[in-house]
Amino acid sequence: MSGSSNGNVSQDLKSGALVYHRLPRPGKLEIQPTKPLGNQRDLALAYSPGVAAACEAIKANPAEAADLTIRQNLVAVVTNGTAVLGLGDIGPLASKPVMEGKAVLFKKFAGIDVFDIEVDQKNVEKLVDVVAALEPTFGGINLEDIKAPECFEVEEQLRARMNIPVFHDDQHGTAIIVASAVLNALELAGKRLPEVKIVTSGAGAAALACLNLLVSLGARRENIWVTDLEGVVYEGREKLMDRWKSVYAQATDARTLADIIPDADVFLGLSAAGVLKPNLLERMAPRPLVLALANPNPEIMPEEAERVRPDAMICTGRSDYPNQVNNVLCFPYIFRGALDVGATSINEEMKAAAVKAIAALARETPSEVVARAYGGEARPFGRTSLIPSPFDPRLILRIAPAVAKAAMDTGVATRPLADLEAYAESLTRFVFRSGFMMKPLFAKAKENPKRVIYAEGEDERVLRAVQVVVEEGIARPILIGRPAVVEARLKRFGLFMQPGTDFELVNPEDDPRYRDYVGTYCEVAGRRGITPDAARTLVRTNSTVIGALAVRRGDADALICGLEGRFNSRLKHIQDIIGFAPGAKQFAALSLMITSKGAYFLADTHVQPDPNAQEIADMTIACADHVVRFGVTPRIALVSHADFGAADTSSARKMRDALELIRARAPKLEVDGEMQADTALSEIIRERVYPHSRLKGEANVLIMPNLDAANIAYQLTKVLADALPVGPILIGPARPAHVLTPSVTARGIVNITAVAVVEAQAGV
């Protein structure tokens, strides 16, 4: 469902919600310019006189509006406030917080911009006139919280008048999720849609839309029974009837839900709490599907349904039970697909494509993001996981391409996509913001996957990451962990990998190479305080030591560790066992920060407290080599508190001296300094301060003067810019080895795996 009633909201949540909406500034939305407006020329291009060129181009060819304006990524969320959530007819002004919330969901989940439009008009014809007149502004219309039966008329008339998608989410969003649940439940029950008996409680907009969509998917009208406040919808009934409801009128003497519930395979409730009594549920067919979607209290509580019918599959509209029917599962992604092909409508074929995509996703391995949202527990496909979680980041990857393809196949796409596969890949920017930056490394890693050993092989994040690594074929994983623990957690998290088939498992308590590893450890670290007794203990108990020895001996090509414990202790083991690369005298850490404004590399964020000029030069040249692997041309700024000799502190002199060393050793590198951070990131400022700089454009690699500066910048960028970090990438070991931080996610582990594989391919 699109939301829930306010009836069960605690006073604490109410007061918190008011603070949330009020501070630090009122509301949940703002408008941000996407082009610079920093000087007179910018103003001339954005407005008068330059804007005339864009206006004339659109006048000559209206299709140009898609490329010259925001229109093709702009949706109107429109309501008259007559059926808001569970609050009813509260009016357009009071509905505005809900519409702002809908706008936030569009932007958050699918990158779609929204203007919320609250119209003070209940007359159908006048409301239609208002909305239809907005067509030049928008690429699509999302109707919201308009009461039935007027909502049917409004949508029907707008679809006839407008040449852009018009979608009443309360109807079709709910219908799409319900249909997905029905398809999967019937598959589990071994039943077929054309043969099942469907009984509904409620005959409003959402209920009728659900039935209409199920019919288009194969359900038979004669098997559908509808009840509302007046009882069974039957032929000849006059009270509370309309032309949309009459479609499902049956020739019957049955008058109550109790009369029609026997042997029903599907109960669809969009009515009121407690309507489906336990004695009625008992009379349903074997393995029934119960969609009890009244909010906040469903037609029957799941625990009560389980008690009388343990074979039942149950969906609700609530987030505190499995199988939540939530419209956010589909509406952002349906619009994403429709807008991206310039669809003139959202037709039945596009809705059916969304249904099948959602149903198929529920049958895939659960994602790490979903597991984190549910406290670490992920439910594999089954009776408690008929539909995906609203948190599943793969929804856009499955639904938008399916909708776009259906639009093209049915001829409603005005801008068909030349390459649907490339389009699907482009959508990863909404899932993992690291998607585009990591793409060159993933492609390279897949060409020749290497053996990557994971020190914390029992960690949930590692297991989820390795599932992705196996599916994408970017590495040959080796996990360090106890077999019983690993197998139990694979089952718990709904992962389908098999040790010995999908990954190699090293049991630290019983590994046949134990004596050899102890001997190697004594040999390489005996002069660094590691006695034979200490070696024997560490090779049994310290997974970083085991992983580093595996890399040292050639049993693995790269090591990933550091999810638990101290960074520096892990680093010490790598230094003692794997050692430095030829020419390297010290390690450094390079962190990639992916922000909404672009990607930036920071160094050294984790290792060297106060590197000297020579170490800065070594670090910079090594970082440049790593940046190139991402398909990025490094533009390097040596960052300081001062610009180009403006101060003569030891820190500034150090960066100045480092520049001379870098230019002597790597004259082709685009690097300059010392400079302040804003000078590094703005060519306009740099031209003003020092117009002869060899650095052009915006720096994408920022070399900091010390660990304090680098780590503070790293942490602030994560928080203030909502940046996604990749790394830290450890620079300087003889063979690929990376020490992560305890805050890393499963996706972060996947990313660093690709980095490590490409390093191993290059012989690092």
Phi, psi and omega in degrees: 000160183284345179181187181227162180291161179274000189298326185254017181281129181289160179297324179296317180291323178299311182294322177296321180294323179293318177297316180303316182283336186270324188240152359282350173215151186298142174085183186240004186228157168209164177254130181241133174291146179255359179235152180292146175224058188258352182205180184296323180295318177303315180297320179294326179284321184285325184232233184273136005263351190297327184299339180301327180298318179293319179299315181294322179296320180289323177299320180286326181214098184304334179297339179296341179301330180294330182260340186255349181225176179282353194309316187284358173237020185241125180241142173263127170262112191243134175214161167246007174072023185268350179210065188273119179043232174261015187267345177081212184276085181259000177090161185294321183295314180292340180279349187302319177302325179292318181292323174298320178299320178297320179298319179298320179296317177304313184289316184295314188270335185222006177068022182265131178278147186221139162252125175273133185232113179256119188251126180274076184201123178257341179291126186300310184297318180291321177297318178298318179300317180299310185291317182299326181291348181272001186306322179297339184276327195241155173268347179193159180237124174252107177280141188215135169055047172251130190287155175275150002272000183303326182300327178296315181295316182300311181295316182300314181292320180294320179297327179287328185267334189254151182252028175227161181300132173238124190221116176271102189296325180301327176279294196280328177298312177299317182299320182294317180292317178300314181298323177297316179297319180297314181301315182288322178295319179293325177297315179294326182275352181071034181243163180245140185302317181295345186256347188276153176264128183243129179237133180243149169242109186115137182222038177275196185301312184293316182298313181293324177295321177300313182294318180299319181290320178297322176296318179295337179270353176131351177294151182257134183303323182293345178263006184250128181237130187241136172234154175217202183299333181265006180100209183293139173277110184232160180296130180097349178290141183246328185284136179053039178249153173211174187292336180282321179286326185299336179305329185256014178292133180254148173278093188206157173266355179295141184231348183230165176301322180298331180287330188251353185286335183304134177066016175290138177270330182227128170251124179246110181251118172226059190224267187211162182298140170077008183294320181270097180287151180307321181293335176284319179298323180300335185270358179286168182292166176301146178051055183283158172255124179246113176256091183260090195254005175296140181236144001277347183250118186286173180299332170210137180288140183305319181294327178289320178295319179298323184295318183269334180222080181297346178272358183283148170255131192233131173239146174226179173263008186260146182279349183267009175230157176297164175059053178283124174275102186230125185298338180295347174298337187226321193300322180296325187278329174295315178295323179303310180295318181294315180295322186289343175249009180062043183295143178270349178197169169248103187265181183297323180295323178292321178294319178297322178297320177295317179304310184292325179294319180293317179299319181293322180297324179298337182270357178277167176299133180300146181271160179298323181297320178296316181299318180295323180294334181251032173069029176094350180261122177246136182259116174292165183307131180173193187295336176260010179213063181278333181228155181293162173286147174300342180273355185291117185288351182275355182305313182294328182289335181264318189281310186302313178297323179296318179293316179300316180296317179297322177297317179292317182296330183261004173079018179258003179270121178273345177228072184301148180276136179284328185223099183293327179293318178295323177298315179299320178296323182295336182287347179298343179296337178273343183266297178239112184298347177277359189307305183291320180296324184275347187305313180299324180288321178296317179298317180294317181299321182294336181295326183207076184301138180250167180278116179247126180258132182252117184296319182263065186290348178267349183292137182303319182296322177295315181298317179292321178296318181294327174302316178292317179302318179293314182297322183270351176067037183264348180201167173252100191284146170233124180252137172263117181179163179283128186306314182297320180293314181299314182294321179295320181285327174302317180292316182298320184270003178070032180261143190249019176286155177235127175298142182088338178251305182266335179207156175269142182241125177258116179271110184296340182273345184201073179250130183297344181267009186308308184297319179297319181293321178298316179299316179296319181297315178298322182294315187271336185238007182298328179275003178246027173090008180266104178281164177304319179297316179297319179299315181298321180291313185293325181288346173267331194242340186252109186291332176293319177298315180299313181296318180295321177294323177299319178291316180301319184274356179087011176278348175213158183260341182203153180240138171233126182212183170101004179292340178227151176086190187270138180302312187293327178292322176295319180298322180297318179297319179296317179297316182293323189260311182273322177080184183269152173291156178307128179089343181274136179246350184204152174277162171213161181238126178252127179243128176268127180245114181259115184243173178294341180265352181143184183250136182225140177257132180241140177209148352261119190273346189220350192244292192274118183296316183208075184295147176275181185300319180295318180292324175299316180296314178302313181299315183298314181295319178294319178299319180301319178298321180290320181298322180300328180296338177276004183076022183246135173278117184291130171239107197253132174243128172273106192271140179215181176275357184222159181258122164043061174082009181290341177224155183240039177283165180297324180295313180295319179297323180299314180293325177296315180294322179298322179300317179298318179294320180295314182294330177290323184269329184222071187296342182273349180294138175273095187215144176205167181160177358281149181207156177286162185297320180291327176295321179295325187263359181225114178293331179297312178296318183296320178298325181287322184278315185208089187293349183262014182298141177282347178274125180246150180070210183261131177296141175243356175234120182246111179265119186268156184284339179200173184296322179304307182298315184293314184288324176296316177299319180299311182291319179295320179296320178302315188275308187285326181260007183048046185278149174262116180275143170241119182119202009292143177267116184280124182252132174117344179287156182295330176224157187303125176208133184226133178255111181273184180243157184301340182276359185295146177262172177300321179294324176299323178292320177299316181299314182290334174298315178298319177301313183296320180296316180295322175299315181296322177299324182278359179078023179294000000 
